[in-house]
Each structure stands twice: as structure tokens, then as C-alpha cells.
Amino acid sequence: MSWEPVIGLEIHAQLATRSKIFSGAATAYGAPPNTQACLVDLGYPGVLPVLNAEAVRLAVRFGLAIGGTVAPRSIFARKNYFYPDLPKGYQISQYELPVVKGGSVEILLDDGSRKTVRLTRAHLEEDAGKSLHESFQGLSGIDLNRAGTPLLEIVSEPDMRSAKEAAAYMRRVHQLVRWIGICDGNMQEGSFRCDANVSVRRAGTDKLGTRTEIKNLNSFRFLERAILHEIDRQIEVIEDGGRIVQETRLYDPDRDETRSMRSKEEANDYRYFPDPDLLPLEIDAATLDAVRATLPELPDRRAARFVTLGIPAADAAQLTLERDTADYFEAVLAAAPAVEPRVAANWVNGDLAAALNDAGLGITASRVGAAALAALLLRVADNTISGKIAKDVFAAMWAGEGGADDIIAARGLRQITDSGALEAAIDKVIAASPNQLAEYRAGKDKLFGYFVGQVMKATGGKANPQQLNELLRRKLG
Ligand code: ADP
Ligand code: MG
């Protein structure tokens, strides 16, 4: 009998505000410990939280982008628990009435089909501080800089059926939060992390199995590996006659295993109740409209538009992984209307992406800007150079040798389109290859490529390929 995995994710996205969700302290990453925690974050008695309006706008932005319902009225609640990095003894979160309900995102599966993953909710909450166990012998340090940092917790329905689907979903949400500018998505710094809820059931049954929750996964790879591992572990336990206990587990990437951290608490362990220090959060239609007006064209839409320009769906998807890439691509098209979009897409996804990757640069820091790339592609489109030579010109541009036209002129790369010169080069090659000529004429068609190569070599790659083909065919035939 086969098993079906069931997975639901809780993603924590740190909202890109400058100050905290309930205080004026800075949220910038990397400050010395406890230099960005004010009395509110420290949980001093008598202080009052004040809600950061920007955090609300960012949550609304997300709600609109996923087609969810933004609640006209939502409530902040206290989630009570003790932990050294939580000085108040409770975390301010949202419980019964979250700011966003429903919505969905689509993921692309390996076979090219699409699947909808439904979202349950997204709610606002504050982050806790950090316990530092490494720097002190026999002691733990507490850094409260992160306490009070605004988070959007994005909860999915248990709609994923494999580790791959879960990773695809996490990538999709990551793409989206960055695209709409609500989270920097930096996973090393913990700005985007997730808990994976995993269960298994007999294939063909409806009832959900008991789940475990793997905490704090901060890379797509770890997410996938942790889930794969947890699925195997659960199947083994059940097949050995055991039962899965609902619990929280930790993934250890070094050992590639999950281990139990604590038995899972139930909601009522937290004694949730509405925070008496905070008013209900009311969001009116005018705010919704104002936020909606600033939403960019979303990645799916944009990719679909690229497909209408004749770009294959997979390439369009790659162009829209990041908004900056899509912007760059469209700037190339705007500056070079004579260039086929499909060709421009290949350059952006191909040579440019490889160069950026090698240099460890984002596209906004590209050494070849959109206008410069457009100028290069125009020279291919108007037959000044071949696509092959264009790669060399691109490399020279990347190395800082100047613009496409300068490099083509300085290096004498202009294509030979003068048929007299081409014919002379062909004649020379033919004269120097009597054996190949005889074989070719005896029916060894493959040798045509040999002649093309020889002429290209003789002309330094500058022969116009189409013209060369035609002339060569005539001369050999
Ligand atoms: P909690 O708040 O206690 O973590 P929730 O009911 O809010 O629990 O669910 C959290 C996540 O767990 C959601 O993403 C949900 O889809 C997922 N989930 C719930 N039940 C299961 C299950 N049996 N198997 C896998 N995932 C589940
Ligand atoms: Mg949970």
C-alpha cells in the first residue's frame, strides 16, 4: 500500500518597515546586541504599544496580491508563553480575526502543469528576540534587537502532496513578497523562514494523519530535505506498528535528520486573549483602494504578457522570477523594438544571467545596462555582426571596453557581407581541401559543416552565416 504525504506551511515573512511593529526602534539587521530595543520591546511595565501603519499597509498589499479578503476589522491577541527571549511573557499576534483570510497562489509542477495552493490566512505579529548559545561558555546571551520586528505569518491549507510541491510553494511566496516589496526575502538573515507541517496517510483515504511540525527552515533546500526525511520517518514508524505523536521537531542539516523538540502545544495552552492595549485594527475601503493603486503588475500576469510576445512559458517564468529582471528585459525591448522579444529573452536569461551569476551581482548592478544590451542586439538584428560574434562583443562590454558599436569598430568585427570577399575566402578553402571536396561530392553531406567552419576560421568568424551558406552550397554543388 502506498502512502500520500500531506504538507501545509506556515511562512514568516519579515515586513520591510524601518521601525518595529509596536515601537519606534529600528529594524535594521546586524546592529550590536540590544542596541535596537526600546522599552516597549523590552516589555517594561506601563509602556504602550503603538501600531505601525506601514506594517498594516504591507499586510494589505499581500492580501490583495493573493486575492484574499482583507478584514475590515481584525484583532490583536496575546499569545502567552515563557521564553527568555520574550520579556513580556507574551507575543502580540492575531488569532481569531486575522488581517487577511483566504487567497491562493499557483505553483508550476515538474510536468508543466499548474496547481493552486490555497491560503488559510495571513496575520500580523511581532517577532521574539534571539538567544545566543555559542558565544558564552555555560551561559546564554539574549539579544532583543529582533523583538518587536513586524512579521506576516502566511498559513497555507494542507494542499501540498510532496516535498517538491512544498518547495515550489515556498519559492512562489518568496517571489511574490519580494515582487510586491513587502519583504526583502533574505533567508540568511532570517527575513523569510518557514515551519513545515507534515503528515502521511494511506493513498486514497481522506482523513488527515497526525502531523508533526518542523520548525524554522530557512532555505528551500533544507525545507525539501527535512520534509523528505520526515515523510520517511513517519512511514517507518507507522509500518512498524507505531503511532505518530503530534510534536514539534527540529531539522539538523548537518546530520540530515529531524529530532523531537517538544510535544506540540494546543492553542488553548497559549491562553490567547485580545490585547487590551491595542484597539481593533480597522481598514477602510479608501485604504484598500490606495494600496491597490500602488500594486505592480503581478508576476503571473507579466509572464503571461511575455508569452504573448512569442516567449516560451518557461523563459517567461524565468524572466519574472524577480521584478528587476522583468523591468530590465522590458527596458531592452523598449530600446530595441527591431529585436525579437524571444531573442532578447534568451540574452537576458542566458549570457547576461551567467555573467551576473559569475560576478555575484544583481541585475540592477549589471555591468551591461539594458540600453547597452539593446544596442548590441540591434547590431545582430541589422546583420552588422552574427549572434556568435555578439557573444564576444558582450564579453568585451562586460569587461568595460565600451559600447557595442565602439567594440565592433575597434576590433574590426563587422560581418563580411561583401559577396566578392566571401567568395574569395570560400575558393581558398575549397582549393586547400581537395580530399574533403571529393568526399563531399561523393555524398558525404556532413562535410558541409567542415567547409563552413574553415571559412569562418579564415574570416575570423565574421562571415555572414546565411550568405556563407548560400554561396558555399552553390560552389560545392
Ligand atoms: P497551529 O497553529 O497549531 O500550528 P494550524 O491548524 O493553524 O495549527 O495549522 C498549521 C499548519 O498545519 C497549516 O499550514 C495547515 O495547513 C497544516 N496542517 C494542519 N493539519 C495538517 C495535517 N494533518 N497534515 C499536514 N499539515 C497539516
Ligand atoms: Mg504552527
Short mmCIF file of C-alpha atoms and ligand atoms in Angstrom, two decimals:
data_model
loop_
_atom_site.label_atom_id
_atom_site.label_comp_id
_atom_site.label_asym_id
_atom_site.label_seq_id
_atom_site.Cartn_x
_atom_site.Cartn_y
_atom_site.Cartn_z
CA MET A 1 0.00 0.00 0.00
CA SER A 2 1.35 3.39 -0.86
CA TRP A 3 1.43 6.48 1.29
CA GLU A 4 0.41 10.02 0.47
CA PRO A 5 2.28 12.87 2.16
CA VAL A 6 0.27 15.95 3.19
CA ILE A 7 2.04 19.23 3.83
CA GLY A 8 0.99 22.68 4.97
CA LEU A 9 3.41 25.57 5.52
CA GLU A 10 3.50 28.48 7.91
CA ILE A 11 5.79 31.10 6.43
CA HIS A 12 7.13 34.01 8.42
CA ALA A 13 7.96 36.99 6.26
CA GLN A 14 9.62 39.92 7.95
CA LEU A 15 7.88 43.08 6.77
CA ALA A 16 10.15 45.70 5.27
CA THR A 17 9.40 48.56 7.65
CA ARG A 18 12.11 50.78 9.10
CA SER A 19 10.75 50.63 12.62
CA LYS A 20 9.15 47.88 14.66
CA ILE A 21 5.54 46.89 14.66
CA PHE A 22 4.67 48.45 18.02
CA SER A 23 7.62 50.73 18.77
CA GLY A 24 9.89 53.28 17.11
CA ALA A 25 13.07 51.18 17.44
CA ALA A 26 14.94 50.40 14.21
CA THR A 27 14.65 47.03 12.48
CA ALA A 28 17.97 47.19 10.57
CA TYR A 29 19.82 43.88 10.59
CA GLY A 30 23.22 43.35 12.17
CA ALA A 31 23.39 46.03 14.87
CA PRO A 32 25.31 45.22 18.09
CA PRO A 33 23.12 43.25 20.52
CA ASN A 34 20.42 45.14 22.38
CA THR A 35 21.07 48.48 20.71
CA GLN A 36 17.77 48.42 18.86
CA ALA A 37 15.35 47.53 21.60
CA CYS A 38 13.37 50.23 23.35
CA LEU A 39 11.25 49.97 26.48
CA VAL A 40 8.29 48.60 24.56
CA ASP A 41 10.40 45.81 23.05
CA LEU A 42 11.90 45.09 26.45
CA GLY A 43 8.46 44.63 27.91
CA TYR A 44 8.73 47.26 30.60
CA PRO A 45 5.59 47.67 32.62
CA GLY A 46 3.49 50.72 31.91
CA VAL A 47 4.56 51.26 28.33
CA LEU A 48 2.06 51.02 25.49
CA PRO A 49 2.37 49.55 22.00
CA VAL A 50 1.50 51.78 19.04
CA LEU A 51 0.72 50.01 15.78
CA ASN A 52 2.98 50.79 12.80
CA ALA A 53 0.72 51.87 9.92
CA GLU A 54 3.25 50.83 7.30
CA ALA A 55 3.22 47.24 8.57
CA VAL A 56 -0.53 47.25 8.06
CA ARG A 57 -0.23 48.61 4.53
CA LEU A 58 2.29 45.89 3.66
CA ALA A 59 -0.02 43.18 5.01
CA VAL A 60 -2.88 44.63 2.97
CA ARG A 61 -0.65 44.63 -0.09
CA PHE A 62 -0.09 40.93 0.38
CA GLY A 63 -3.78 40.24 0.91
CA LEU A 64 -4.66 41.97 -2.34
CA ALA A 65 -1.86 40.29 -4.27
CA ILE A 66 -3.05 36.77 -3.36
CA GLY A 67 -6.72 37.56 -3.92
CA GLY A 68 -7.53 37.14 -0.23
CA THR A 69 -10.09 39.01 1.83
CA VAL A 70 -8.72 41.92 3.84
CA ALA A 71 -10.69 42.06 7.04
CA PRO A 72 -12.34 45.43 7.64
CA ARG A 73 -11.77 44.76 11.32
CA SER A 74 -9.19 42.48 12.90
CA ILE A 75 -7.91 41.98 16.42
CA PHE A 76 -4.53 41.69 18.09
CA ALA A 77 -4.27 38.95 20.67
CA ARG A 78 -1.75 37.96 23.29
CA LYS A 79 -0.19 34.54 22.86
CA ASN A 80 1.16 33.70 26.29
CA TYR A 81 4.26 31.65 26.82
CA PHE A 82 7.52 31.88 28.66
CA TYR A 83 10.84 32.07 26.95
CA PRO A 84 13.93 34.09 27.89
CA ASP A 85 13.89 35.99 24.60
CA LEU A 86 10.28 37.06 25.16
CA PRO A 87 10.47 39.51 28.05
CA LYS A 88 6.77 40.39 28.10
CA GLY A 89 5.79 36.77 28.62
CA TYR A 90 3.51 37.00 25.60
CA GLN A 91 3.76 37.60 21.90
CA ILE A 92 1.35 40.01 20.25
CA SER A 93 -0.20 38.19 17.33
CA GLN A 94 -3.57 37.80 15.68
CA TYR A 95 -5.71 34.81 16.42
CA GLU A 96 -9.43 34.68 15.79
CA LEU A 97 -9.62 37.64 13.45
CA PRO A 98 -6.54 37.86 11.18
CA VAL A 99 -6.00 40.76 8.81
CA VAL A 100 -6.08 38.55 5.70
CA LYS A 101 -8.22 35.48 5.04
CA GLY A 102 -8.17 33.11 2.07
CA GLY A 103 -6.50 33.74 -1.26
CA SER A 104 -4.25 31.41 -3.21
CA VAL A 105 -1.09 31.10 -5.25
CA GLU A 106 -0.32 28.89 -8.21
CA ILE A 107 2.72 26.68 -8.40
CA LEU A 108 4.27 25.16 -11.50
CA LEU A 109 4.83 21.42 -11.29
CA ASP A 110 7.61 19.48 -12.98
CA ASP A 111 5.33 18.17 -15.70
CA GLY A 112 4.49 21.77 -16.65
CA SER A 113 1.01 21.73 -15.12
CA ARG A 114 -0.19 24.22 -12.55
CA LYS A 115 -1.59 23.65 -9.12
CA THR A 116 -3.43 26.03 -6.84
CA VAL A 117 -2.38 26.18 -3.22
CA ARG A 118 -4.99 27.77 -1.01
CA LEU A 119 -4.01 30.08 1.80
CA THR A 120 -5.83 29.91 5.06
CA ARG A 121 -4.83 33.27 6.43
CA ALA A 122 -2.08 35.81 6.89
CA HIS A 123 -1.75 37.64 10.14
CA LEU A 124 0.41 40.33 11.68
CA GLU A 125 2.57 39.59 14.67
CA GLU A 126 5.78 40.59 16.38
CA ASP A 127 8.99 38.58 16.31
CA ALA A 128 10.72 37.49 19.51
CA GLY A 129 14.35 38.17 20.44
CA LYS A 130 17.22 35.78 19.91
CA SER A 131 19.01 33.53 22.37
CA LEU A 132 22.72 33.23 21.65
CA HIS A 133 24.20 30.00 22.88
CA GLU A 134 27.52 29.98 21.08
CA SER A 135 29.47 32.97 22.36
CA PHE A 136 29.28 32.28 26.07
CA GLN A 137 30.57 29.29 27.97
CA GLY A 138 27.85 27.80 30.12
CA LEU A 139 25.61 30.81 29.57
CA SER A 140 23.14 32.06 27.03
CA GLY A 141 23.05 35.60 25.75
CA ILE A 142 19.84 37.39 24.92
CA ASP A 143 19.69 39.84 22.02
CA LEU A 144 16.43 41.73 21.88
CA ASN A 145 17.11 43.65 18.67
CA ARG A 146 14.73 41.37 16.80
CA ALA A 147 11.99 41.60 19.45
CA GLY A 148 9.05 43.50 18.01
CA THR A 149 10.12 43.16 14.39
CA PRO A 150 6.98 43.00 12.24
CA LEU A 151 6.14 39.63 10.75
CA LEU A 152 3.46 38.46 8.42
CA GLU A 153 2.67 34.83 9.14
CA ILE A 154 1.32 33.24 5.99
CA VAL A 155 -0.53 29.98 6.63
CA SER A 156 -1.38 27.57 3.83
CA GLU A 157 -4.02 24.89 3.67
CA PRO A 158 -2.56 21.36 3.77
CA ASP A 159 -2.60 21.29 -0.05
CA MET A 160 0.92 20.13 -0.88
CA ARG A 161 1.49 16.45 -1.65
CA SER A 162 5.28 16.24 -1.90
CA ALA A 163 8.44 17.93 -0.65
CA LYS A 164 8.90 19.30 -4.17
CA GLU A 165 5.49 20.94 -4.16
CA ALA A 166 6.20 22.45 -0.77
CA ALA A 167 9.47 23.92 -2.02
CA ALA A 168 7.75 25.22 -5.16
CA TYR A 169 5.13 26.88 -2.98
CA MET A 170 7.72 28.44 -0.69
CA ARG A 171 9.60 29.77 -3.73
CA ARG A 172 6.41 31.20 -5.12
CA VAL A 173 5.58 33.08 -1.94
CA HIS A 174 9.18 34.25 -1.73
CA GLN A 175 8.97 35.58 -5.28
CA LEU A 176 5.69 37.31 -4.52
CA VAL A 177 6.65 39.07 -1.27
CA ARG A 178 9.76 40.45 -2.92
CA TRP A 179 7.88 41.37 -6.07
CA ILE A 180 5.36 43.47 -4.18
CA GLY A 181 8.11 44.90 -1.98
CA ILE A 182 6.84 43.83 1.43
CA CYS A 183 9.84 41.70 2.48
CA ASP A 184 13.47 41.62 1.40
CA GLY A 185 13.35 37.82 1.34
CA ASN A 186 16.83 37.50 2.82
CA MET A 187 16.86 33.97 4.15
CA GLN A 188 20.35 34.04 5.65
CA GLU A 189 19.25 36.92 7.86
CA GLY A 190 16.03 35.14 8.77
CA SER A 191 13.74 37.59 6.96
CA PHE A 192 11.94 34.68 5.32
CA ARG A 193 11.60 31.33 7.06
CA CYS A 194 9.05 28.64 7.46
CA ASP A 195 7.62 25.84 9.56
CA ALA A 196 6.56 22.73 7.71
CA ASN A 197 3.61 20.63 8.91
CA VAL A 198 3.89 17.10 7.63
CA SER A 199 1.67 14.05 7.85
CA VAL A 200 1.14 10.90 5.82
CA ARG A 201 -1.97 8.86 5.05
CA ARG A 202 -2.80 5.80 3.02
CA ALA A 203 -3.21 6.75 -0.62
CA GLY A 204 -6.89 7.05 -1.45
CA THR A 205 -8.09 7.95 2.06
CA ASP A 206 -9.48 11.36 3.01
CA LYS A 207 -8.78 11.66 6.69
CA LEU A 208 -5.63 13.57 7.56
CA GLY A 209 -2.94 11.79 9.50
CA THR A 210 -1.37 13.15 12.68
CA ARG A 211 1.15 15.81 11.80
CA THR A 212 4.46 16.95 13.10
CA GLU A 213 5.77 20.46 12.66
CA ILE A 214 9.37 21.10 11.61
CA LYS A 215 10.46 24.49 12.85
CA ASN A 216 12.45 27.32 11.33
CA LEU A 217 13.57 26.14 7.92
CA ASN A 218 15.50 28.91 6.28
CA SER A 219 16.38 27.55 2.86
CA PHE A 220 14.45 25.89 0.07
CA ARG A 221 16.88 23.00 0.04
CA PHE A 222 16.59 22.38 3.78
CA LEU A 223 12.82 22.55 3.52
CA GLU A 224 12.79 19.89 0.85
CA ARG A 225 15.27 17.64 2.60
CA ALA A 226 13.64 17.99 6.00
CA ILE A 227 10.23 17.08 4.58
CA LEU A 228 11.59 14.12 2.62
CA HIS A 229 13.24 12.87 5.72
CA GLU A 230 10.18 13.39 7.90
CA ILE A 231 7.92 11.57 5.42
CA ASP A 232 10.22 8.55 5.51
CA ARG A 233 10.42 8.62 9.27
CA GLN A 234 6.64 8.73 9.69
CA ILE A 235 6.04 5.90 7.24
CA GLU A 236 8.59 3.80 9.05
CA VAL A 237 7.04 4.46 12.45
CA ILE A 238 3.56 3.53 11.22
CA GLU A 239 4.68 0.48 9.30
CA ASP A 240 6.48 -0.71 12.39
CA GLY A 241 3.16 -0.57 14.20
CA GLY A 242 3.81 2.71 16.00
CA ARG A 243 1.87 5.96 16.07
CA ILE A 244 2.89 9.49 15.13
CA VAL A 245 2.82 11.88 18.05
CA GLN A 246 1.89 15.46 17.33
CA GLU A 247 5.07 17.30 18.14
CA THR A 248 7.47 20.00 17.12
CA ARG A 249 10.68 18.79 15.51
CA LEU A 250 13.92 20.45 14.53
CA TYR A 251 15.82 19.76 11.36
CA ASP A 252 19.56 19.31 11.66
CA PRO A 253 21.10 19.98 8.24
CA ASP A 254 24.48 18.60 9.27
CA ARG A 255 23.05 15.20 10.08
CA ASP A 256 20.13 15.48 7.66
CA GLU A 257 17.59 14.35 10.23
CA THR A 258 14.75 15.77 12.29
CA ARG A 259 14.51 15.31 16.02
CA SER A 260 11.88 15.97 18.58
CA MET A 261 11.97 19.37 20.29
CA ARG A 262 8.78 19.38 22.33
CA SER A 263 5.33 17.91 22.28
CA LYS A 264 3.03 20.13 20.31
CA GLU A 265 1.13 22.68 22.32
CA GLU A 266 -2.55 23.16 21.65
CA ALA A 267 -3.95 26.60 21.02
CA ASN A 268 -5.55 26.67 24.45
CA ASP A 269 -2.14 26.25 26.09
CA TYR A 270 -1.40 29.79 24.97
CA ARG A 271 -4.40 31.40 26.66
CA TYR A 272 -4.99 33.70 23.74
CA PHE A 273 -7.00 36.79 24.58
CA PRO A 274 -7.47 40.17 22.87
CA ASP A 275 -4.69 42.57 23.80
CA PRO A 276 -6.31 45.27 25.93
CA ASP A 277 -3.53 47.73 24.99
CA LEU A 278 -4.44 47.74 21.31
CA LEU A 279 -7.56 48.88 19.54
CA PRO A 280 -9.12 46.68 16.87
CA LEU A 281 -7.42 47.23 13.53
CA GLU A 282 -9.88 48.84 11.13
CA ILE A 283 -9.12 49.05 7.44
CA ASP A 284 -11.48 51.13 5.35
CA ALA A 285 -12.23 50.98 1.64
CA ALA A 286 -10.19 54.11 0.96
CA THR A 287 -7.07 52.47 2.39
CA LEU A 288 -7.71 49.36 0.32
CA ASP A 289 -8.07 51.44 -2.82
CA ALA A 290 -4.95 53.42 -2.05
CA VAL A 291 -2.89 50.27 -1.56
CA ARG A 292 -4.42 48.61 -4.61
CA ALA A 293 -3.44 51.61 -6.74
CA THR A 294 0.23 51.05 -5.91
CA LEU A 295 0.31 47.31 -6.66
CA PRO A 296 2.57 46.45 -9.59
CA GLU A 297 1.54 44.08 -12.36
CA LEU A 298 1.92 40.68 -10.68
CA PRO A 299 4.43 38.05 -11.86
CA ASP A 300 1.87 35.66 -13.39
CA ARG A 301 0.23 38.41 -15.37
CA ARG A 302 3.52 39.73 -16.54
CA ALA A 303 4.75 36.29 -17.57
CA ALA A 304 1.51 35.73 -19.48
CA ARG A 305 2.07 39.01 -21.30
CA PHE A 306 5.61 37.94 -22.19
CA VAL A 307 4.20 34.71 -23.63
CA THR A 308 2.00 36.75 -25.96
CA LEU A 309 5.22 38.29 -27.31
CA GLY A 310 6.28 34.85 -28.51
CA ILE A 311 8.41 33.90 -25.50
CA PRO A 312 8.20 30.26 -24.32
CA ALA A 313 6.42 29.89 -20.97
CA ALA A 314 9.49 28.57 -19.16
CA ASP A 315 11.56 31.55 -20.32
CA ALA A 316 8.79 33.96 -19.34
CA ALA A 317 8.71 32.36 -15.90
CA GLN A 318 12.45 32.86 -15.55
CA LEU A 319 12.22 36.50 -16.64
CA THR A 320 9.64 37.12 -13.94
CA LEU A 321 11.40 35.46 -11.02
CA GLU A 322 12.41 38.94 -9.97
CA ARG A 323 10.77 42.19 -10.82
CA ASP A 324 14.11 43.85 -11.57
CA THR A 325 14.79 41.22 -14.23
CA ALA A 326 11.41 41.75 -15.85
CA ASP A 327 11.99 45.52 -15.77
CA TYR A 328 15.41 45.12 -17.34
CA PHE A 329 14.01 42.89 -20.06
CA GLU A 330 11.27 45.36 -20.90
CA ALA A 331 13.78 48.20 -20.98
CA VAL A 332 15.76 46.23 -23.60
CA LEU A 333 12.61 45.76 -25.68
CA ALA A 334 11.73 49.43 -25.41
CA ALA A 335 15.20 50.49 -26.56
CA ALA A 336 15.35 47.94 -29.38
CA PRO A 337 11.93 47.48 -30.98
CA ALA A 338 13.58 45.85 -34.00
CA VAL A 339 14.84 42.96 -31.86
CA GLU A 340 12.62 39.92 -31.49
CA PRO A 341 11.47 39.59 -27.87
CA ARG A 342 12.37 35.90 -27.94
CA VAL A 343 15.95 36.77 -28.84
CA ALA A 344 16.20 39.43 -26.14
CA ALA A 345 14.78 36.96 -23.61
CA ASN A 346 17.47 34.42 -24.50
CA TRP A 347 20.14 37.01 -23.87
CA VAL A 348 18.76 38.13 -20.54
CA ASN A 349 18.23 34.56 -19.32
CA GLY A 350 21.43 33.30 -20.91
CA ASP A 351 24.62 35.31 -21.31
CA LEU A 352 23.56 38.14 -19.04
CA ALA A 353 22.31 35.86 -16.25
CA ALA A 354 25.52 33.82 -16.43
CA ALA A 355 27.72 36.94 -16.25
CA LEU A 356 25.74 38.31 -13.30
CA ASN A 357 25.94 34.97 -11.58
CA ASP A 358 29.70 34.71 -12.07
CA ALA A 359 30.22 38.21 -10.76
CA GLY A 360 27.77 37.72 -7.90
CA LEU A 361 25.81 40.79 -8.98
CA GLY A 362 22.11 41.59 -9.01
CA ILE A 363 20.70 42.79 -12.30
CA THR A 364 20.37 46.38 -11.12
CA ALA A 365 24.15 46.39 -10.69
CA SER A 366 24.77 44.83 -14.11
CA ARG A 367 27.92 45.98 -15.86
CA VAL A 368 25.94 45.97 -19.09
CA GLY A 369 22.79 48.03 -18.73
CA ALA A 370 19.56 47.47 -20.63
CA ALA A 371 20.26 50.23 -23.16
CA ALA A 372 23.75 48.89 -23.82
CA LEU A 373 22.47 45.35 -24.37
CA ALA A 374 19.77 46.72 -26.66
CA ALA A 375 22.44 48.47 -28.75
CA LEU A 376 24.29 45.17 -29.11
CA LEU A 377 21.20 43.21 -30.10
CA LEU A 378 20.35 45.82 -32.71
CA ARG A 379 23.69 45.10 -34.39
CA VAL A 380 22.74 41.45 -34.65
CA ALA A 381 19.29 42.32 -35.92
CA ASP A 382 20.69 44.54 -38.67
CA ASN A 383 23.31 41.95 -39.63
CA THR A 384 26.31 44.03 -38.64
CA ILE A 385 27.56 41.08 -36.59
CA SER A 386 26.49 37.48 -36.16
CA GLY A 387 24.93 36.13 -32.99
CA LYS A 388 28.15 34.28 -32.33
CA ILE A 389 30.37 37.34 -32.57
CA ALA A 390 27.83 39.16 -30.40
CA LYS A 391 28.82 36.89 -27.54
CA ASP A 392 32.41 38.11 -27.80
CA VAL A 393 31.27 41.71 -28.01
CA PHE A 394 29.12 41.15 -24.94
CA ALA A 395 32.10 39.78 -23.02
CA ALA A 396 34.12 42.86 -24.02
CA MET A 397 31.30 45.15 -22.94
CA TRP A 398 31.13 43.31 -19.64
CA ALA A 399 34.88 43.80 -19.24
CA GLY A 400 34.36 47.54 -19.62
CA GLU A 401 35.75 48.02 -23.12
CA GLY A 402 32.92 50.30 -24.17
CA GLY A 403 29.68 50.14 -26.10
CA ALA A 404 28.80 47.60 -28.79
CA ASP A 405 29.50 49.91 -31.73
CA ASP A 406 32.86 51.00 -30.36
CA ILE A 407 33.98 47.44 -29.79
CA ILE A 408 32.78 46.26 -33.20
CA ALA A 409 34.69 49.12 -34.86
CA ALA A 410 37.82 48.84 -32.72
CA ARG A 411 38.13 45.11 -33.23
CA GLY A 412 37.03 45.10 -36.86
CA LEU A 413 34.21 42.66 -36.16
CA ARG A 414 31.80 43.92 -38.75
CA GLN A 415 30.40 40.99 -40.71
CA ILE A 416 31.66 40.34 -44.21
CA THR A 417 28.59 40.77 -46.36
CA ASP A 418 30.55 41.66 -49.47
CA SER A 419 29.94 38.57 -51.56
CA GLY A 420 33.17 39.07 -53.52
CA ALA A 421 35.26 38.83 -50.38
CA LEU A 422 33.29 35.85 -49.16
CA GLU A 423 33.63 34.02 -52.44
CA ALA A 424 37.38 34.56 -52.39
CA ALA A 425 37.58 33.08 -48.92
CA ILE A 426 35.45 30.10 -49.97
CA ASP A 427 37.55 29.46 -53.08
CA LYS A 428 40.68 29.39 -50.99
CA VAL A 429 39.26 26.88 -48.57
CA ILE A 430 37.97 24.64 -51.33
CA ALA A 431 41.32 24.74 -53.10
CA ALA A 432 43.08 23.73 -49.90
CA SER A 433 40.74 20.79 -49.19
CA PRO A 434 40.70 18.55 -52.27
CA ASN A 435 40.06 15.34 -50.29
CA GLN A 436 37.10 16.75 -48.39
CA LEU A 437 35.72 18.17 -51.59
CA ALA A 438 35.85 14.80 -53.26
CA GLU A 439 34.18 13.09 -50.30
CA TYR A 440 31.51 15.72 -50.12
CA ARG A 441 30.72 15.37 -53.77
CA ALA A 442 30.65 11.60 -53.34
CA GLY A 443 27.72 12.08 -50.97
CA LYS A 444 29.20 12.79 -47.54
CA ASP A 445 26.86 15.72 -46.80
CA LYS A 446 28.11 16.06 -43.27
CA LEU A 447 31.27 17.67 -44.61
CA PHE A 448 29.32 20.83 -45.38
CA GLY A 449 29.84 21.83 -41.77
CA TYR A 450 33.56 21.38 -42.23
CA PHE A 451 33.63 23.91 -45.04
CA VAL A 452 31.53 26.38 -43.07
CA GLY A 453 33.93 26.04 -40.18
CA GLN A 454 37.00 26.56 -42.34
CA VAL A 455 35.61 29.71 -43.96
CA MET A 456 34.55 31.04 -40.58
CA LYS A 457 38.03 30.39 -39.30
CA ALA A 458 39.58 32.12 -42.27
CA THR A 459 37.34 35.18 -41.78
CA GLY A 460 37.73 35.34 -38.02
CA GLY A 461 34.09 34.35 -37.60
CA LYS A 462 32.96 37.42 -39.47
CA ALA A 463 31.30 35.81 -42.47
CA ASN A 464 27.57 36.44 -42.56
CA PRO A 465 26.32 32.92 -41.80
CA GLN A 466 23.32 32.96 -44.10
CA GLN A 467 25.22 34.37 -47.01
CA LEU A 468 28.06 31.94 -46.44
CA ASN A 469 25.66 29.00 -46.51
CA GLU A 470 24.15 30.08 -49.77
CA LEU A 471 27.44 30.77 -51.51
CA LEU A 472 29.05 27.61 -50.24
CA ARG A 473 26.17 25.44 -51.35
CA ARG A 474 26.39 26.92 -54.79
CA LYS A 475 30.15 26.45 -55.05
CA LEU A 476 30.23 22.92 -53.69
CA GLY A 477 27.19 21.72 -55.57
P1 ADP B 1 -1.06 25.56 14.55
O1 ADP B 1 -1.45 26.99 14.57
O2 ADP B 1 -1.24 24.86 15.82
O3 ADP B 1 0.32 25.35 14.01
P2 ADP B 1 -2.98 25.14 12.38
O4 ADP B 1 -4.20 24.33 12.43
O5 ADP B 1 -3.11 26.58 12.23
O6 ADP B 1 -2.06 24.76 13.60
O7 ADP B 1 -2.17 24.56 11.13
C1 ADP B 1 -0.92 24.98 10.85
C2 ADP B 1 -0.49 24.40 9.53
O8 ADP B 1 -0.54 22.99 9.56
C3 ADP B 1 -1.32 24.81 8.35
O9 ADP B 1 -0.45 25.18 7.32
C4 ADP B 1 -2.11 23.58 7.98
O10 ADP B 1 -2.33 23.51 6.60
C5 ADP B 1 -1.17 22.48 8.41
N1 ADP B 1 -1.82 21.22 8.77
C6 ADP B 1 -2.87 21.06 9.61
N2 ADP B 1 -3.17 19.75 9.74
C7 ADP B 1 -2.27 19.06 8.99
C8 ADP B 1 -2.04 17.67 8.73
N3 ADP B 1 -2.77 16.72 9.28
N4 ADP B 1 -1.02 17.35 7.90
C9 ADP B 1 -0.26 18.28 7.35
N5 ADP B 1 -0.42 19.60 7.56
C10 ADP B 1 -1.43 19.99 8.37
MG MG B 2 2.15 26.32 13.87
#
